[in-house]
CSV table of C-alpha atoms and ligand atoms in Angstrom, one decimal:
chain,number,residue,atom,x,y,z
A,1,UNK,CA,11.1,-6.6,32.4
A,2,UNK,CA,8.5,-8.8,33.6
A,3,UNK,CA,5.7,-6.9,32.8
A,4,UNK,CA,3.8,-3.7,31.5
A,5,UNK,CA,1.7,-1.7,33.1
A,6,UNK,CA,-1.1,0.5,31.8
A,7,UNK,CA,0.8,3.2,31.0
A,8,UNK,CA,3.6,1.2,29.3
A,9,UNK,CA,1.5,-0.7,26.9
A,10,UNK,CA,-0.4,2.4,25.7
A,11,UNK,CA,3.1,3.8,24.9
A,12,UNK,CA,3.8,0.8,23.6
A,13,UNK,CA,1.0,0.9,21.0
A,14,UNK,CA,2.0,4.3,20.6
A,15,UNK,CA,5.2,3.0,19.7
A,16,UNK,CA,4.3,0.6,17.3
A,17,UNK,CA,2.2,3.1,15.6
A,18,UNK,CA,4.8,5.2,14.6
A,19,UNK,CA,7.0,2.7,13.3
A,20,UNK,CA,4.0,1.6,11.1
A,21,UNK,CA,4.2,5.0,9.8
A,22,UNK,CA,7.3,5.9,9.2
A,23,UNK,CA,7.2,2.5,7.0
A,24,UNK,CA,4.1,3.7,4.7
A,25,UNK,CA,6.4,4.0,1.6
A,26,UNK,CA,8.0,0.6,2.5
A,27,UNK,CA,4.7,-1.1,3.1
A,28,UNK,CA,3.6,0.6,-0.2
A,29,UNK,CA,6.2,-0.5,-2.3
A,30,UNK,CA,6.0,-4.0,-1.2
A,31,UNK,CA,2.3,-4.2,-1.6
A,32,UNK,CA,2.8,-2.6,-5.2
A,33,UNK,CA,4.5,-5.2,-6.7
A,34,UNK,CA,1.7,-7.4,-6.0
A,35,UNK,CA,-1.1,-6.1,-4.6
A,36,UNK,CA,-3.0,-2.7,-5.4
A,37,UNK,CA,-0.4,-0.8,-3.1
A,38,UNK,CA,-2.6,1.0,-1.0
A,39,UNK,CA,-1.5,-1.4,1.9
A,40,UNK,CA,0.9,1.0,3.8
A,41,UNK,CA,-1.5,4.0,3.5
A,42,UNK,CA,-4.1,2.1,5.0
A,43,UNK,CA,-2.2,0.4,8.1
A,44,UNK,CA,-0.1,4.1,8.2
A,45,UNK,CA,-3.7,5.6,8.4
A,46,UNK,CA,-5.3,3.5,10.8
A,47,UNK,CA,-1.9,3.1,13.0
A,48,UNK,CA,-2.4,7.5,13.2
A,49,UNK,CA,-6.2,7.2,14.3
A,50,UNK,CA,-5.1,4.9,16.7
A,51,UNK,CA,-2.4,6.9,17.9
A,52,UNK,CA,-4.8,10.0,18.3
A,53,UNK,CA,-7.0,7.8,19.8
A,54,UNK,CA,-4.9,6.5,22.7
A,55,UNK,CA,-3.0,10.1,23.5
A,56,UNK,CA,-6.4,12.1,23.5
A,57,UNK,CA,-7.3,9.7,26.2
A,58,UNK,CA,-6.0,10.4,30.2
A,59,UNK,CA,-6.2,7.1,31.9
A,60,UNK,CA,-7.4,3.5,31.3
A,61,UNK,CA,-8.8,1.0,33.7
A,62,UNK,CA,-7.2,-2.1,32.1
A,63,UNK,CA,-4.6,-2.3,29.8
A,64,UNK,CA,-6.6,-4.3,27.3
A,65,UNK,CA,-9.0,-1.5,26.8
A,66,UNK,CA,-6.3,0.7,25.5
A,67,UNK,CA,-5.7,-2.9,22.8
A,68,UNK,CA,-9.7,-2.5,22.0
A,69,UNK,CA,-9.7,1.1,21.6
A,70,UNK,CA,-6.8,1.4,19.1
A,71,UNK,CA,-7.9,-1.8,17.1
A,72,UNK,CA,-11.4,0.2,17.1
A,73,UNK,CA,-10.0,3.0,16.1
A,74,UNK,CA,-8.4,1.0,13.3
A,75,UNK,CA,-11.3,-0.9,12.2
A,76,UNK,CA,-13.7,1.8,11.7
A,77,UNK,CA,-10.8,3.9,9.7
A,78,UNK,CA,-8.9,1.4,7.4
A,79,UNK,CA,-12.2,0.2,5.9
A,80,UNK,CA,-11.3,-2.6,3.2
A,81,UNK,CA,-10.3,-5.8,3.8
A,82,UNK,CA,-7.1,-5.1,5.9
A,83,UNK,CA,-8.7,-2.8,8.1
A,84,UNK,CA,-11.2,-5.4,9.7
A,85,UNK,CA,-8.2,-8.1,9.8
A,86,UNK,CA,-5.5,-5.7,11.3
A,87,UNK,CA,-8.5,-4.1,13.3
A,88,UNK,CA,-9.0,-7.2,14.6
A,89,UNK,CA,-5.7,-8.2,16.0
A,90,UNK,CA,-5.4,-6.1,18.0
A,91,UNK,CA,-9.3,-6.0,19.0
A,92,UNK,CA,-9.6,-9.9,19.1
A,93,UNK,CA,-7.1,-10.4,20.8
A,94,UNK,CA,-8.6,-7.9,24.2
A,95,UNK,CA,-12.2,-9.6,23.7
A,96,UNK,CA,-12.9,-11.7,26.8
A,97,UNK,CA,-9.7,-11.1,28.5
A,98,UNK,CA,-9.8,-10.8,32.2
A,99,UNK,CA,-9.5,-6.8,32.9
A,100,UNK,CA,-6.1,-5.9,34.6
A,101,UNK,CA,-3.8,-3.0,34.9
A,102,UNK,CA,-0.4,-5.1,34.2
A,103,UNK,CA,0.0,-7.1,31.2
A,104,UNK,CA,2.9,-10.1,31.3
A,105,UNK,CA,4.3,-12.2,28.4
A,106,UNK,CA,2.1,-15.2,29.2
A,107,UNK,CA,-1.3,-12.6,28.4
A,108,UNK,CA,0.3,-11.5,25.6
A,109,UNK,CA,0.5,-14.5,23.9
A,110,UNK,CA,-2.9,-15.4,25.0
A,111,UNK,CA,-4.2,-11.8,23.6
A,112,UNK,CA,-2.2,-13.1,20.1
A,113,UNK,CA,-3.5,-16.6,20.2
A,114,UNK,CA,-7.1,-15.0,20.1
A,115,UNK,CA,-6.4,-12.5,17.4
A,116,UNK,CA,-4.8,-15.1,15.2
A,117,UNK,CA,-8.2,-17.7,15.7
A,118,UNK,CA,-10.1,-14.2,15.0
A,119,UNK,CA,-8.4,-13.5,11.9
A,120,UNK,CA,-8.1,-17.0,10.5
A,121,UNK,CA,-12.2,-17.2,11.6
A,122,UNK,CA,-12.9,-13.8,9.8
A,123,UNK,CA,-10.4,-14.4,6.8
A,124,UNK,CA,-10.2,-18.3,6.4
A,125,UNK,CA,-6.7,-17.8,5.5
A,126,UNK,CA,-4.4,-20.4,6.6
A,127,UNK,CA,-0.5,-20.7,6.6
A,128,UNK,CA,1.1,-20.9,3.1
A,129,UNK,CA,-1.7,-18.9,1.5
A,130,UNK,CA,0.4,-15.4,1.3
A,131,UNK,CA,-1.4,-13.3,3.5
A,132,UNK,CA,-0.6,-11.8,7.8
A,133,UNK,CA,-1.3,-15.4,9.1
A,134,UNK,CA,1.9,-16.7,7.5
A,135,UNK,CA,3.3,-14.4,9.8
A,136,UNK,CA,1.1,-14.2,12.7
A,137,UNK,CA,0.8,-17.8,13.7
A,138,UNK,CA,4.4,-18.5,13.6
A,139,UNK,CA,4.9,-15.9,16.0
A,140,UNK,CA,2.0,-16.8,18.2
A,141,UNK,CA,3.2,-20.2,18.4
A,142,UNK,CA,6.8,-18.9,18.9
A,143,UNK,CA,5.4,-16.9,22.0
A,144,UNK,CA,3.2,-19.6,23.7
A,145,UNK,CA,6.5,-22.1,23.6
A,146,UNK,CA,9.0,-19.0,25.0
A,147,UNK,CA,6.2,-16.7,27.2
A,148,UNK,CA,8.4,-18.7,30.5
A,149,UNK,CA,11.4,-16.5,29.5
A,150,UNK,CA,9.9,-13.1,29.9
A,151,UNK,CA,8.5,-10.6,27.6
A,152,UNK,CA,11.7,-9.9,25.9
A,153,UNK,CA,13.1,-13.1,24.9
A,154,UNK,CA,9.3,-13.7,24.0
A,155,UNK,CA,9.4,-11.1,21.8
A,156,UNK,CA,12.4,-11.8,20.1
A,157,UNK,CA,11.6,-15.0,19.0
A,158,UNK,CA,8.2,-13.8,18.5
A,159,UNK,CA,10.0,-11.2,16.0
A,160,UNK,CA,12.7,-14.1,14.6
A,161,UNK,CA,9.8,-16.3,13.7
A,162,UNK,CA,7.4,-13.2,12.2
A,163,UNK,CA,10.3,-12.5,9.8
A,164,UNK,CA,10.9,-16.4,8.5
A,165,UNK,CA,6.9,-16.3,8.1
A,166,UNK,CA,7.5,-13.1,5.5
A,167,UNK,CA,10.7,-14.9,3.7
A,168,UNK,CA,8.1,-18.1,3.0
A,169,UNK,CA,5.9,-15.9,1.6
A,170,UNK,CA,7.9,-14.9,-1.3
A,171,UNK,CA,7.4,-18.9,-2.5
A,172,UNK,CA,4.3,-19.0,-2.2
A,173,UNK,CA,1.3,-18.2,-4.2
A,174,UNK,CA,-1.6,-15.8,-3.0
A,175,UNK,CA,-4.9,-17.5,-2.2
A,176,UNK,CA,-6.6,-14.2,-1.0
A,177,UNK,CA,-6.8,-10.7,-1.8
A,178,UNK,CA,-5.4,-9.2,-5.4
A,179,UNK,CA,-2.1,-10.7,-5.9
A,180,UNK,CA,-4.8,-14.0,-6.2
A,181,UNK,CA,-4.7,-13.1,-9.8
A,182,UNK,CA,-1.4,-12.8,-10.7
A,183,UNK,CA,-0.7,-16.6,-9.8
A,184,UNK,CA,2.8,-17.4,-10.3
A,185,UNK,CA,3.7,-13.6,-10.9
A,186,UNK,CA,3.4,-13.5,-7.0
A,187,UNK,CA,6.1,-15.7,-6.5
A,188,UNK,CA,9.4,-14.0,-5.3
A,189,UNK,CA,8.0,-11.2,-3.7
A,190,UNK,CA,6.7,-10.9,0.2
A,191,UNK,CA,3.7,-10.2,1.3
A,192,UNK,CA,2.6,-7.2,2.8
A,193,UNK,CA,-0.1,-7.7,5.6
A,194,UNK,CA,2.6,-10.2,6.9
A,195,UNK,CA,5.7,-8.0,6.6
A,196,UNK,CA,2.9,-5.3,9.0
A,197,UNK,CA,3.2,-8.4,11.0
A,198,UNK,CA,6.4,-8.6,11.7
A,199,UNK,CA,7.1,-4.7,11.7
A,200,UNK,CA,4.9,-4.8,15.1
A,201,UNK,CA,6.4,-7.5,16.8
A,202,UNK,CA,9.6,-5.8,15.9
A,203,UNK,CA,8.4,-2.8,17.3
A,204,UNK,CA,6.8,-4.7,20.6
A,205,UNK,CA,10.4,-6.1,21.2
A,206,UNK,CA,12.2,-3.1,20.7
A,207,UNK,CA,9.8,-1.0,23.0
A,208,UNK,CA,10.2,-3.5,25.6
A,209,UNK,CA,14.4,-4.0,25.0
A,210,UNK,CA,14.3,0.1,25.9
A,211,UNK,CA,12.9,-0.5,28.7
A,212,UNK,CA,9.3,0.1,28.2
A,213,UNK,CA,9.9,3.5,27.7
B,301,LIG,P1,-6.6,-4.8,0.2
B,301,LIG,O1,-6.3,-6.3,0.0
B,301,LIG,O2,-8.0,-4.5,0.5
B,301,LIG,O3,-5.9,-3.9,-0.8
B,301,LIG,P2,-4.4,-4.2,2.0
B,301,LIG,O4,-3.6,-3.9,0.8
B,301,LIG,O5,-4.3,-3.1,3.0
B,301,LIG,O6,-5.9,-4.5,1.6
B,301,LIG,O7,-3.9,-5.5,2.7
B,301,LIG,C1,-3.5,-6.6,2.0
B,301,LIG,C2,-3.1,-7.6,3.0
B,301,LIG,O8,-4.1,-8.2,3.7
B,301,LIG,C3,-2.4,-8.8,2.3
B,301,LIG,O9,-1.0,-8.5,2.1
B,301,LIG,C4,-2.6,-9.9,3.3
B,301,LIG,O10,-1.6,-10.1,4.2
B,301,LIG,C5,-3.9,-9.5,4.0
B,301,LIG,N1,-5.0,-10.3,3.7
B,301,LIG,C6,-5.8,-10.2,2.6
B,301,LIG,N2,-6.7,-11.2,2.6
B,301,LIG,C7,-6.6,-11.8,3.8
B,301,LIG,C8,-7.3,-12.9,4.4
B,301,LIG,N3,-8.4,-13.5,3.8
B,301,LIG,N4,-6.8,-13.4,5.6
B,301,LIG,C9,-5.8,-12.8,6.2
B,301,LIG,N5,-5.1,-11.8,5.6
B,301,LIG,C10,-5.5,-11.3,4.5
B,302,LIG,MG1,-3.9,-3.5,-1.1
């Protein structure tokens, strides 16, 4: 598949919102061991706004204002600090971006590389601090060197390098958020805004290996 068009990415976001949702009590757990674990109901929460959002809505005039309105959606529901980063990648990421009713792998990493500069802007997190950006910006660059191959084999090493991002994050400890206080408690277990991360390019890459259906 070479590309998506409108109606592909909005049931693509659709998509990855379920996913997202179905993986509340994972997302929970994780961010339980070292957070306050209200991560998973948050992103589950804004990832079913979203989702109402985009199906109460007909027709779009370019895909990234279906990107916009669910990271809107998600922004104004989440609340806390999560909700303006995830918000944000996906609403970041659509800011500035040419209108147009197909989306290819080379926009996509484009979109990603602007929501990871948003989020590291907003958050000043950068890689190695436990957070979503040790995560996110392996898989952005991972994109930008394979977006020549095509949306899937973009998206799978997209995915390949979100998931080492999560592994480092068990070493390391957190600079941000509440697992700042536990110091070396942290180590050994993941993150969770990064394993949300990686649960979305997985579900990117698995909407686009079905075929975009
Ligand atoms: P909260 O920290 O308000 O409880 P969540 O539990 O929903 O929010 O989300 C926590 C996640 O947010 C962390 O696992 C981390 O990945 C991400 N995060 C926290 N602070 C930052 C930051 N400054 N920059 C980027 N990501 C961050
Ligand atoms: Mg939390």
């Amino acid at each position: 598949m070479e590309k998506l068009s409108i109606e592909q990415v909005k049931e693509m976001l659709i998509y990855v919102a379920d996913r997202i949702i179905e993986n509340k009590p994972y997302l929970t757990e994780i961010d339980s061991a070292i957070g306050d674990g209200d991560h998973g109901i948050g992103m589950a929460g804004g990832m079913q706004k979203a989702k109402a959002k985009l199906e109460a809505q007909e027709s779009f005039d370019s895909v990234y204002d279906i990107f916009a309105m669910a990271g809107k959606a998600m922004l104004m529901s989440m609340g806390g600090a999560s909700g303006v980063i995830f918000g944000s990648l996906y609403l970041a990421g659509a800011k500035g971006m040419e209108p147009g009713t197909e989306l290819t792998a080379e926009d996509l990493a484009a979109m990603e590389r602007k929501s990871l500069e948003a989020v590291k802007e907003r958050g000043k997190a950068s890689v190695g601090d436990k957070t979503m950006v040790d995560a996110l910006e392996p898989a952005v660059e991972a994109m930008e060197a394979a977006c020549h191959k095509g949306l899937l084999e973009m998206l799978k090493e997209a995915e390949k390098a979100a998931y080492q991002g999560v592994e480092n994050t068990k070493g390391q400890l957190a600079k941000y958020g509440r697992a700042k206080s536990l110091l070396e408690r942290a180590i050994g277990h993941q993150d969770a805004g990064a394993t949300s991360v990686a649960i979305i390019f997985r579900s990117m890459r698995e909407f686009v290996e079905k075929g975009g259906k």
